[in-house]
Short mmCIF file of C-alpha atoms in Angstrom, two decimals:
data_model
loop_
_atom_site.label_atom_id
_atom_site.label_comp_id
_atom_site.label_asym_id
_atom_site.label_seq_id
_atom_site.Cartn_x
_atom_site.Cartn_y
_atom_site.Cartn_z
CA MET G 1 -70.66 86.00 36.81
CA THR G 2 -70.81 82.99 34.97
CA ASP G 3 -67.17 83.14 34.67
CA ASP G 4 -66.61 83.82 38.02
CA THR G 5 -68.49 80.57 38.59
CA THR G 6 -66.16 78.39 36.19
CA ASN G 7 -63.22 80.02 38.03
CA THR G 8 -64.17 79.15 41.32
CA ASP G 9 -64.73 75.33 40.14
CA ASP G 10 -61.96 75.13 38.27
CA GLU G 11 -59.34 76.14 41.13
CA PRO G 12 -59.94 77.01 44.51
CA ARG G 13 -58.72 80.94 45.42
CA THR G 14 -57.05 81.13 48.17
CA ASP G 15 -58.07 84.77 48.83
CA GLY G 16 -60.85 83.97 51.10
CA GLY G 17 -63.62 84.38 48.51
CA GLY G 18 -66.42 81.79 48.55
CA THR G 19 -67.00 79.28 51.74
CA GLY G 20 -63.80 77.68 51.69
CA ILE G 21 -65.53 74.28 51.55
CA VAL G 22 -63.95 72.27 48.44
CA ALA G 23 -66.59 70.54 46.39
CA PRO G 24 -66.17 66.74 46.10
CA ASP G 25 -65.01 65.68 42.65
CA ASP G 26 -66.72 62.90 41.19
CA GLU G 27 -64.91 60.20 42.44
CA THR G 28 -65.31 61.03 46.16
CA PRO G 29 -68.54 59.53 47.50
CA THR G 30 -70.47 61.95 49.51
CA TRP G 31 -71.39 61.26 53.21
CA ARG G 32 -75.27 60.32 52.09
CA GLU G 33 -73.43 57.91 49.60
CA ARG G 34 -71.08 56.31 52.38
CA LYS G 35 -73.88 55.85 54.57
CA GLU G 36 -76.06 54.03 51.65
CA ARG G 37 -72.86 51.80 51.37
CA THR G 38 -72.77 50.45 54.57
CA GLU G 39 -76.43 49.84 55.09
CA GLY G 40 -75.79 46.31 53.76
CA LEU G 41 -77.71 43.35 52.91
CA SER G 42 -81.09 45.56 52.30
CA ARG G 43 -79.02 48.23 50.17
CA LEU G 44 -77.59 45.02 47.84
CA THR G 45 -80.87 43.56 47.56
CA TYR G 46 -82.28 47.22 46.61
CA GLU G 47 -79.61 47.46 43.90
CA TYR G 48 -80.08 44.01 42.67
CA PHE G 49 -83.82 44.50 42.53
CA GLU G 50 -83.02 48.10 40.41
CA ARG G 51 -80.69 45.91 38.04
CA ALA G 52 -82.77 43.07 37.58
CA ARG G 53 -85.75 45.42 36.74
CA SER G 54 -83.59 47.56 34.13
CA GLU G 55 -82.67 44.15 32.92
CA ASP G 56 -85.54 43.41 32.19
CA GLU G 57 -86.93 46.72 30.50
CA SER G 58 -83.77 46.66 28.20
CA LEU G 59 -84.72 43.06 27.49
CA ARG G 60 -88.01 44.27 26.65
CA ARG G 61 -86.97 47.00 24.43
CA GLU G 62 -84.60 45.27 22.25
CA SER G 63 -86.96 41.78 21.51
CA ASP G 64 -88.88 42.16 18.57
CA TYR G 65 -91.72 41.11 20.15
CA VAL G 66 -94.90 43.52 19.09
CA GLU G 67 -96.57 45.19 21.88
CA ARG G 68 -100.18 45.57 21.11
CA ASP G 69 -101.49 48.53 19.68
CA VAL G 70 -105.11 47.88 21.23
CA LEU G 71 -106.23 46.78 24.20
CA ALA G 72 -107.14 42.92 24.38
CA PHE G 73 -110.46 41.41 24.80
CA PRO G 74 -112.28 43.15 27.50
CA THR G 75 -112.19 41.11 30.68
CA TRP G 76 -115.85 42.92 30.92
CA PRO G 77 -118.03 41.47 29.51
CA HIS G 78 -116.48 39.24 26.58
CA GLU G 79 -113.80 37.42 28.69
CA THR G 80 -116.17 36.99 31.76
CA VAL G 81 -119.54 35.80 30.07
CA ARG G 82 -117.04 33.35 27.92
CA ASN G 83 -115.62 31.93 31.49
CA LEU G 84 -118.99 31.89 32.90
CA ALA G 85 -120.48 29.82 30.05
CA LEU G 86 -117.71 27.14 29.73
CA THR G 87 -117.68 27.03 33.60
CA SER G 88 -121.32 26.53 33.69
CA PHE G 89 -120.92 23.73 30.72
CA PHE G 90 -118.57 22.33 32.92
CA VAL G 91 -120.97 22.11 36.08
CA GLY G 92 -123.77 20.95 33.78
CA MET G 93 -121.69 18.02 32.81
CA ILE G 94 -120.80 17.02 36.70
CA ILE G 95 -124.67 17.21 37.25
CA PHE G 96 -125.85 15.36 34.20
CA LEU G 97 -123.44 12.68 35.20
CA SER G 98 -124.68 12.97 38.87
CA ALA G 99 -128.19 12.68 37.55
CA THR G 100 -127.83 9.81 34.94
CA LEU G 101 -125.49 7.45 37.03
CA PRO G 102 -126.04 7.67 40.75
CA PRO G 103 -123.88 5.98 43.14
CA HIS G 104 -124.05 3.09 44.57
CA ILE G 105 -123.93 2.11 48.43
CA GLY G 106 -122.96 -1.50 49.38
CA ASN G 107 -123.33 -3.34 52.32
CA PRO G 108 -122.65 -1.95 55.63
CA ALA G 109 -119.06 -2.88 56.99
CA ASN G 110 -118.52 -6.52 58.07
CA PRO G 111 -115.13 -7.43 59.89
CA ASN G 112 -116.37 -10.98 59.67
CA SER G 113 -116.56 -11.18 56.16
CA THR G 114 -113.98 -10.49 53.45
CA PRO G 115 -116.00 -9.94 50.08
CA ALA G 116 -114.71 -11.54 47.65
CA ILE G 117 -113.90 -8.44 45.59
CA ILE G 118 -111.98 -5.55 47.29
CA LEU G 119 -111.32 -2.43 45.40
CA PRO G 120 -110.40 0.96 45.67
CA ASP G 121 -111.54 3.83 43.43
CA TRP G 122 -110.53 3.36 40.14
CA TYR G 123 -107.92 6.07 40.46
CA LEU G 124 -105.79 4.01 42.80
CA TYR G 125 -105.99 0.76 40.60
CA TRP G 126 -102.39 1.47 39.14
CA SER G 127 -101.01 1.49 42.75
CA PHE G 128 -103.21 -1.00 43.90
CA GLY G 129 -101.61 -3.16 40.97
CA LEU G 130 -98.21 -2.40 42.16
CA LEU G 131 -99.19 -4.70 45.23
CA LYS G 132 -99.40 -7.68 43.24
CA LEU G 133 -96.17 -7.30 41.96
CA GLY G 134 -95.27 -10.54 44.16
CA PRO G 135 -93.00 -12.41 41.54
CA LEU G 136 -90.80 -10.00 40.70
CA ASN G 137 -89.58 -9.46 43.98
CA PRO G 138 -85.82 -10.99 43.78
CA GLU G 139 -84.94 -14.01 45.65
CA LEU G 140 -81.46 -13.34 46.80
CA ALA G 141 -78.98 -16.08 46.40
CA ILE G 142 -76.88 -15.06 49.44
CA LEU G 143 -80.31 -15.26 51.71
CA GLY G 144 -80.49 -18.59 50.52
CA GLY G 145 -83.25 -18.19 48.27
CA GLN G 146 -84.85 -15.57 50.56
CA LYS G 147 -86.52 -12.54 49.66
CA LEU G 148 -85.23 -9.34 51.03
CA MET G 149 -88.22 -8.02 52.10
CA ALA G 150 -92.01 -8.94 52.24
CA ASP G 151 -93.79 -8.72 48.83
CA ARG G 152 -96.30 -6.26 50.49
CA THR G 153 -93.36 -4.05 51.50
CA TYR G 154 -91.93 -4.56 47.95
CA GLY G 155 -94.86 -3.30 46.26
CA VAL G 156 -95.53 -0.33 48.67
CA LEU G 157 -92.11 0.88 48.03
CA THR G 158 -92.84 0.36 43.87
CA ASN G 159 -95.10 3.49 44.80
CA GLY G 160 -92.25 5.72 45.59
CA VAL G 161 -90.44 4.52 42.80
CA VAL G 162 -93.03 5.80 40.13
CA VAL G 163 -93.07 8.93 41.85
CA GLY G 164 -89.94 9.64 42.21
CA ALA G 165 -89.48 8.98 38.38
CA ILE G 166 -92.37 11.40 37.62
CA ALA G 167 -90.57 13.80 39.93
CA ILE G 168 -87.24 13.69 38.07
CA VAL G 169 -88.36 14.22 34.66
CA PRO G 170 -88.21 17.88 34.35
CA PHE G 171 -84.75 17.87 35.67
CA ILE G 172 -83.45 15.61 32.85
CA ASN G 173 -85.45 16.63 30.23
CA LYS G 174 -84.62 20.27 29.52
CA GLY G 175 -84.98 22.95 26.66
CA SER G 176 -87.67 24.33 24.49
CA ALA G 177 -89.33 21.29 22.92
CA ARG G 178 -92.91 21.30 23.24
CA ARG G 179 -94.38 19.01 20.69
CA PRO G 180 -94.46 15.18 21.05
CA VAL G 181 -93.15 14.90 17.67
CA GLU G 182 -90.24 17.17 18.81
CA GLN G 183 -88.79 14.62 21.10
CA PRO G 184 -89.94 11.02 19.96
CA PHE G 185 -87.94 9.39 22.67
CA TRP G 186 -89.67 11.56 25.27
CA ALA G 187 -93.30 10.68 24.30
CA ALA G 188 -92.20 7.36 23.88
CA VAL G 189 -91.21 7.51 27.86
CA GLY G 190 -94.88 9.30 28.45
CA MET G 191 -96.64 6.44 26.53
CA PHE G 192 -95.07 3.82 28.50
CA GLY G 193 -95.76 5.45 31.82
CA VAL G 194 -99.22 5.92 30.61
CA THR G 195 -99.67 2.12 29.17
CA LEU G 196 -98.27 1.14 32.49
CA ALA G 197 -100.74 2.62 34.69
CA PHE G 198 -103.40 1.20 32.34
CA THR G 199 -102.05 -2.73 32.77
CA LEU G 200 -101.39 -2.46 36.23
CA SER G 201 -104.74 -1.37 36.65
CA MET G 202 -106.03 -4.37 34.66
CA LEU G 203 -103.51 -6.57 36.80
CA SER G 204 -105.37 -5.43 39.91
CA VAL G 205 -108.33 -6.41 38.95
CA LYS G 206 -107.24 -9.54 37.78
CA ASN G 207 -109.79 -11.25 39.44
CA LEU G 208 -112.49 -10.11 37.11
CA MET G 209 -110.40 -10.18 34.05
CA PRO G 210 -111.63 -13.09 31.44
CA MET G 211 -107.85 -14.32 31.09
CA ASN G 212 -105.23 -16.63 32.69
CA VAL G 213 -103.39 -14.70 35.57
CA ASP G 214 -99.76 -15.36 34.13
CA LEU G 215 -100.36 -14.10 31.03
CA LEU G 216 -101.74 -10.86 32.44
CA PHE G 217 -98.93 -10.66 34.34
CA ASP G 218 -96.54 -10.95 31.38
CA LEU G 219 -98.87 -8.68 29.22
CA THR G 220 -98.48 -5.72 31.81
CA PHE G 221 -94.96 -5.71 31.47
CA LEU G 222 -94.60 -6.64 27.62
CA VAL G 223 -97.43 -3.98 26.40
CA PRO G 224 -95.97 -0.71 27.44
CA PRO G 225 -92.55 -1.17 25.89
CA ILE G 226 -94.06 -2.10 22.81
CA VAL G 227 -96.36 0.88 22.81
CA ALA G 228 -93.27 3.06 23.46
CA ALA G 229 -91.72 1.62 20.47
CA ILE G 230 -94.35 2.19 18.28
CA THR G 231 -95.18 5.41 19.47
CA TYR G 232 -91.37 6.38 19.00
CA ALA G 233 -91.42 4.99 15.43
CA VAL G 234 -94.29 6.74 14.58
CA LEU G 235 -93.52 10.14 15.87
CA LYS G 236 -89.89 9.73 14.14
CA THR G 237 -91.48 9.08 10.84
CA MET G 238 -93.71 11.97 11.45
CA ARG G 239 -91.30 14.69 12.37
CA GLU G 240 -89.52 15.13 9.26
CA GLY G 241 -92.71 16.45 7.44
CA TYR G 242 -93.80 17.80 10.81
CA MET G 243 -90.55 19.87 11.44
CA TYR G 244 -90.23 20.68 7.48
CA ASP G 245 -93.79 22.31 7.85
CA LEU G 246 -93.12 24.36 10.87
CA ASN G 247 -89.78 25.77 9.77
CA ARG G 248 -91.35 26.55 6.71
CA ARG G 249 -94.08 28.25 8.29
CA TYR G 250 -91.27 30.03 10.59
CA TYR G 251 -88.87 31.07 8.10
CA ARG G 252 -91.49 32.79 5.93
CA LEU G 253 -92.54 35.12 9.24
CA ARG G 254 -89.01 35.60 9.86
CA PRO G 255 -86.55 35.07 7.15
CA PRO G 256 -83.09 33.91 8.20
CA LYS G 257 -80.48 37.12 7.66
CA MET D 1 -104.29 75.83 71.12
CA SER D 2 -106.81 73.32 72.08
CA LEU D 3 -106.73 69.48 72.89
CA GLU D 4 -109.91 69.13 70.64
CA LYS D 5 -109.10 67.39 67.34
CA LYS D 6 -109.23 69.44 64.54
CA ASP D 7 -110.81 68.39 60.92
CA GLU D 8 -107.22 69.23 58.92
CA TYR D 9 -108.52 68.85 55.72
CA ASP D 10 -112.16 70.12 56.48
CA HIS D 11 -113.91 66.97 55.01
CA LYS D 12 -117.52 68.72 56.56
CA ASN D 13 -117.17 71.50 54.70
CA TRP D 14 -116.15 69.97 51.28
CA LEU D 15 -118.75 67.71 51.61
CA GLU D 16 -121.40 70.45 52.39
CA SER D 17 -119.68 72.40 49.23
CA LYS D 18 -120.22 69.04 46.88
CA ASP D 19 -124.08 69.11 47.31
CA LEU D 20 -124.02 65.70 47.30
CA THR D 21 -127.09 63.25 46.96
CA PRO D 22 -128.10 61.04 50.04
CA VAL D 23 -126.30 57.96 48.57
CA GLU D 24 -123.31 59.71 47.63
CA ALA D 25 -122.88 61.82 51.04
CA THR D 26 -123.54 58.40 53.03
CA PHE D 27 -120.88 56.69 51.04
CA LEU D 28 -118.35 59.05 51.40
CA THR D 29 -118.93 60.02 55.02
CA ALA D 30 -118.35 55.82 55.52
CA LEU D 31 -115.48 55.98 53.51
CA ILE D 32 -113.90 58.83 55.02
CA TRP D 33 -115.12 57.25 58.91
CA VAL D 34 -113.38 54.22 57.57
CA ASP D 35 -110.28 55.46 56.08
CA LYS D 36 -109.44 57.71 59.04
CA ARG D 37 -109.08 54.53 61.13
CA LEU D 38 -107.79 52.05 58.63
CA ARG D 39 -105.92 54.15 55.98
CA ILE D 40 -107.81 51.99 53.04
CA VAL D 41 -106.92 54.82 50.67
CA ASP D 42 -103.22 52.95 50.64
CA TYR D 43 -104.72 49.91 49.83
CA LEU D 44 -107.04 51.19 47.26
CA GLU D 45 -104.13 52.42 45.27
CA LEU D 46 -102.43 49.32 45.27
CA LEU D 47 -106.08 47.93 43.97
CA GLU D 48 -106.06 50.47 41.23
CA SER D 49 -102.45 49.75 40.28
CA LEU D 50 -103.52 45.91 40.13
CA TYR D 51 -106.34 46.48 38.11
CA TYR D 52 -104.22 48.85 35.63
CA ARG D 53 -101.55 46.06 35.89
CA SER D 54 -104.01 43.37 34.60
CA ASN D 55 -105.10 45.77 31.71
CA LEU D 56 -101.53 45.91 30.44
CA GLN D 57 -100.91 45.82 26.61
CA MET D 58 -98.80 42.36 27.17
CA PRO D 59 -96.50 41.39 24.43
CA LYS D 60 -97.42 39.44 21.65
CA SER D 61 -97.37 35.72 22.78
CA HIS D 62 -95.66 33.46 20.58
CA THR D 63 -98.50 31.84 18.79
CA GLU D 64 -99.76 35.40 17.88
CA GLN D 65 -96.76 36.53 17.15
CA TYR D 66 -96.12 33.66 14.63
CA ASP D 67 -99.96 33.17 13.73
CA LEU D 68 -99.98 29.71 15.20
CA ASP D 69 -103.44 29.06 16.24
CA ASN D 70 -104.68 27.56 13.22
CA LYS D 71 -102.04 25.13 13.80
CA PHE D 72 -102.89 24.48 17.28
CA TRP D 73 -106.38 25.37 17.97
CA TYR D 74 -107.22 21.12 18.52
CA TRP D 75 -104.65 21.51 21.50
CA TYR D 76 -106.42 24.32 23.63
CA ALA D 77 -109.28 22.10 24.88
CA LEU D 78 -106.51 20.27 26.70
CA TYR D 79 -105.54 23.11 28.17
CA THR D 80 -108.64 23.83 30.20
CA LEU D 81 -107.89 20.47 32.20
CA GLY D 82 -106.40 22.59 35.15
CA PHE D 83 -109.65 25.01 35.54
CA PHE D 84 -111.77 21.85 35.12
CA SER D 85 -110.22 19.79 37.80
CA THR D 86 -110.49 23.22 40.19
CA LEU D 87 -113.48 23.69 39.11
CA ALA D 88 -114.74 20.12 40.24
CA TYR D 89 -112.88 20.87 43.27
CA VAL D 90 -115.13 23.92 44.22
CA VAL D 91 -118.72 22.29 43.31
CA ALA D 92 -116.97 18.73 45.55
CA ALA D 93 -116.38 21.49 48.47
CA ILE D 94 -119.64 23.23 48.20
CA SER D 95 -122.05 19.74 48.22
CA GLY D 96 -119.78 18.29 50.49
CA ALA D 97 -120.05 21.63 52.84
CA LEU D 98 -123.67 20.59 52.63
CA LEU D 99 -123.42 16.86 53.10
CA GLY D 100 -121.47 17.38 56.36
CA PHE D 101 -124.44 19.29 57.92
CA TYR D 102 -125.97 14.98 57.73
CA TYR D 103 -122.85 13.02 58.08
CA VAL D 104 -121.55 11.89 61.34
CA PRO D 105 -118.44 9.99 61.89
CA ALA D 106 -119.12 7.16 64.15
CA VAL D 107 -119.08 3.26 63.83
CA GLY D 108 -121.07 2.59 66.72
CA SER D 109 -124.39 0.93 65.89
CA ALA D 110 -127.35 3.05 65.00
CA GLY D 111 -129.27 0.58 66.65
CA PRO D 112 -129.71 -2.80 67.91
CA GLY D 113 -128.96 -5.28 64.96
CA GLU D 114 -128.56 -2.30 62.70
CA ALA D 115 -125.32 -0.86 60.95
CA SER D 116 -123.04 1.80 62.19
CA ILE D 117 -124.29 5.47 62.37
CA ALA D 118 -122.15 6.78 59.44
CA TYR D 119 -123.88 3.87 57.46
CA SER D 120 -127.21 4.67 58.50
CA GLN D 121 -126.42 8.60 58.26
CA ILE D 122 -125.69 7.95 54.24
CA ALA D 123 -128.74 5.62 53.92
CA PHE D 124 -130.46 8.50 55.45
CA ILE D 125 -129.01 11.07 53.23
CA MET D 126 -129.84 8.68 49.99
CA ARG D 127 -133.60 7.97 51.27
CA ASP D 128 -135.26 10.43 53.36
CA LEU D 129 -133.24 13.85 52.86
CA GLN D 130 -134.70 16.33 50.22
CA PHE D 131 -132.28 15.98 47.38
CA GLY D 132 -129.99 14.05 49.63
CA PHE D 133 -129.53 11.33 46.60
CA MET D 134 -128.63 14.00 44.39
CA LEU D 135 -126.08 15.64 46.60
CA ARG D 136 -124.39 12.73 47.23
CA SER D 137 -124.32 11.85 43.78
CA ILE D 138 -122.77 15.10 42.83
CA HIS D 139 -120.23 15.10 45.41
CA ARG D 140 -119.23 11.82 44.21
CA TRP D 141 -119.04 12.53 40.73
CA SER D 142 -117.48 16.03 41.45
CA ALA D 143 -114.86 14.25 43.05
CA GLN D 144 -114.60 11.28 40.25
CA VAL D 145 -114.17 14.09 37.40
CA MET D 146 -111.65 16.49 39.65
CA THR D 147 -109.66 12.97 39.77
CA ALA D 148 -109.70 11.98 35.96
CA ALA D 149 -109.10 15.83 35.17
CA VAL D 150 -106.39 16.25 37.35
CA PHE D 151 -104.59 13.31 35.67
CA LEU D 152 -105.58 14.24 32.09
CA HIS D 153 -103.91 17.64 33.27
CA MET D 154 -100.87 15.68 34.05
CA LEU D 155 -100.87 13.94 30.43
CA ARG D 156 -101.36 17.10 29.11
CA VAL D 157 -98.59 18.80 30.66
CA TYR D 158 -96.35 16.18 30.04
CA PHE D 159 -96.72 15.56 26.19
CA THR D 160 -96.77 19.65 25.71
CA GLY D 161 -93.62 19.55 27.68
CA ALA D 162 -94.92 22.51 29.81
CA TYR D 163 -93.14 21.20 32.55
CA LYS D 164 -89.94 22.08 31.32
CA GLU D 165 -87.30 24.31 32.54
CA PRO D 166 -88.65 27.50 34.43
CA ARG D 167 -91.58 25.11 35.68
CA GLU D 168 -89.90 22.42 37.49
CA LEU D 169 -91.36 23.34 40.91
CA ASN D 170 -94.70 23.92 39.56
CA TRP D 171 -94.52 20.04 38.38
CA LEU D 172 -93.27 18.69 41.63
CA LEU D 173 -95.84 21.01 43.34
CA GLY D 174 -98.53 19.40 40.89
CA ILE D 175 -97.04 15.82 42.05
CA VAL D 176 -97.91 16.86 45.68
CA LEU D 177 -101.14 17.84 44.54
CA ILE D 178 -102.39 14.66 42.46
CA SER D 179 -100.91 12.84 45.38
CA LEU D 180 -103.36 14.71 47.88
CA THR D 181 -106.23 14.57 45.50
CA MET D 182 -105.86 10.55 45.95
CA VAL D 183 -105.37 11.06 49.71
CA PHE D 184 -108.64 13.19 49.42
CA GLY D 185 -110.47 10.37 47.38
CA TYR D 186 -109.31 7.67 49.58
CA SER D 187 -110.76 9.17 52.74
CA GLY D 188 -113.96 9.92 51.33
CA TYR D 189 -114.09 6.51 50.15
CA LEU D 190 -113.99 5.23 53.59
CA LEU D 191 -116.60 7.37 55.19
CA PRO D 192 -119.79 5.76 53.97
CA TRP D 193 -118.27 2.56 56.30
CA ASP D 194 -119.62 0.00 54.08
CA GLN D 195 -118.06 -2.84 52.98
CA LEU D 196 -115.84 -1.73 50.31
CA ALA D 197 -114.79 1.16 52.83
CA PHE D 198 -113.86 -1.05 55.58
CA TRP D 199 -111.89 -3.50 53.86
CA ALA D 200 -110.09 -0.61 51.80
CA GLY D 201 -109.29 0.73 55.55
CA GLN D 202 -108.08 -2.64 55.67
CA ILE D 203 -105.66 -2.80 53.04
CA GLY D 204 -104.58 0.79 53.91
CA VAL D 205 -103.39 -0.07 57.48
CA GLU D 206 -101.45 -3.48 55.96
CA MET D 207 -100.03 -0.88 53.59
CA SER D 208 -99.01 1.58 56.11
CA LEU D 209 -97.61 -1.56 58.15
CA SER D 210 -95.59 -2.58 55.54
CA ILE D 211 -93.41 0.58 54.88
CA PRO D 212 -89.84 -0.10 56.02
CA LEU D 213 -88.81 1.36 59.53
CA ILE D 214 -92.07 4.13 60.09
CA GLY D 215 -94.77 1.77 59.31
CA GLU D 216 -96.05 1.28 62.51
CA TRP D 217 -95.65 5.07 63.13
CA VAL D 218 -97.61 5.89 59.66
CA ALA D 219 -100.58 3.41 60.61
CA GLN D 220 -100.87 4.94 64.12
CA LEU D 221 -100.95 8.36 62.42
CA LEU D 222 -103.44 7.91 59.75
CA PHE D 223 -105.77 4.86 61.00
CA GLY D 224 -105.33 5.49 64.44
CA GLY D 225 -104.11 2.05 65.31
CA PHE D 226 -103.63 -1.16 63.84
CA SER D 227 -107.01 -2.40 63.21
CA LEU D 228 -109.80 -0.17 61.80
CA SER D 229 -112.30 1.41 64.76
CA GLN D 230 -113.76 4.54 65.47
CA ALA D 231 -110.37 6.21 65.46
CA THR D 232 -109.74 5.60 62.20
CA LEU D 233 -113.08 6.90 60.91
CA GLN D 234 -113.05 10.09 62.97
CA ARG D 235 -109.13 10.42 61.37
CA MET D 236 -110.51 9.90 58.14
CA TYR D 237 -113.13 12.28 58.89
CA ILE D 238 -110.84 15.03 60.04
CA LEU D 239 -108.55 14.51 57.25
CA HIS D 240 -111.24 14.67 54.20
CA VAL D 241 -112.98 17.48 55.82
CA PHE D 242 -110.51 19.86 57.70
CA LEU D 243 -107.03 19.17 57.19
CA LEU D 244 -106.96 18.33 53.51
CA PRO D 245 -109.27 20.84 52.00
CA PHE D 246 -106.92 23.76 53.99
CA VAL D 247 -103.57 22.30 52.48
CA VAL D 248 -105.28 21.40 49.31
CA THR D 249 -106.78 24.93 48.80
CA ALA D 250 -103.86 26.73 49.53
CA LEU D 251 -101.67 24.44 47.50
CA ILE D 252 -103.96 24.89 44.11
CA ALA D 253 -103.95 28.78 44.93
CA LEU D 254 -99.92 28.50 45.01
CA HIS D 255 -99.62 25.94 41.76
CA ILE D 256 -102.48 28.54 40.04
CA GLY D 257 -100.07 31.55 41.31
CA ILE D 258 -96.99 30.23 40.12
CA VAL D 259 -99.06 29.30 36.55
CA TRP D 260 -99.95 33.10 36.44
CA VAL D 261 -96.48 34.18 37.18
CA GLN D 262 -94.95 32.13 34.48
CA GLY D 263 -97.24 32.50 32.01
CA ILE D 264 -98.80 29.09 30.05
CA ALA D 265 -96.42 26.94 28.53
CA GLU D 266 -97.59 27.95 24.81
CA PRO D 267 -97.29 25.06 22.04
CA HIS D 268 -94.21 26.06 19.78
#
């Protein structure tokens, strides 16, 4: 019986035995396969997902990551209780603040009397400070010393510049460095930004600052680069020792082959 | 063959044979009733697989694998700032909903020689309403805390390089969120309609007007005109209690969802 079958598969007989249907070889697609191949985009998507998943799995299999042999902290009660404790602590902080430092309400709105000091909330001070950059608005010689745009427009547009500068950071700075010490330059840029936000906030309340306004204006743009330079220098110095420690720890765990 | 529907799986007999307590019987009957109509079993399966997936054995994280926790523990407090701002947002939402029961966005005078209705409602909340002063205080402080936490969260993300390569989109989303948070704060700042609110609004109108090309449209859209009026307060109110809550909540969910999918960017 077994012999017979092998025989049939190897060479189709001409004596009318069997059904006469020649089984397709491996290369010939079955009708089902042909149908599936013509199903187009959905089929492609499906195949891609299959591939991507198997790729993921083989990556995981090859990686030297250690799978845990026990389940981690159980969600209930350990993790939940811990989260609830943290949550109550934070909410408690908010309630404590609101009980001890209640808000103030000023005089009712009066369109006829402009108050001496107009300020937004503290978190908008930096933006408010940008409105006071009038002296930096360039006067163009070709316009006969006129300004291209009003000081106010200039101030509003600088907001866009600031937001744009923050937005493009991840497209410029790539790689896997996480610590400020690994990239002193970018940490310095960050400190520049933070300090600039702070000095701009100071500039926005210049009426209240016990300081010469011109000096304040100059300091607004002098302090950030200085802070950035100090950050850079400090981190650059720290980097040597820090990276040495880190590498030693790393190589002890994974000695180079 | 009858047209009468048959209980194909004979749930009834099954139920009787199980000898259930009344509670169990009621539960199962209700479950079968709902399931026949909505096929909730399919969704239960989904939930089940989600449950098991969330308890999957995850691969050890970088810090765990190289035993770096002792090197980084002091950074971890900074990693909770995002959660803290979300929490403050929830507190602000709850206290804001309660405040919304009493606040009226109207600039008309509350009476002859009196302040606007909006202002006198705030005064009412602070003076006469039980717990009202605390309520306003909580709302205001949770808003302040949320903004502060959001700013610090952004700094944390910057200085730990967590915005890098696979996470650019979430960084951009974060910028949108921090901007919307400030709009939230600004629109809320105008609602009491006191002197500060009015003149902050005035500056807002002037700022929008000085945007090139589209300035007048922006002023019309956000402030309802080129000078402050009832329309301004109304728009700020709708922004603050209707539009922004929906948008910001959805974006926060997306933001956190992306973090969930991509994982926390751990320190190295």
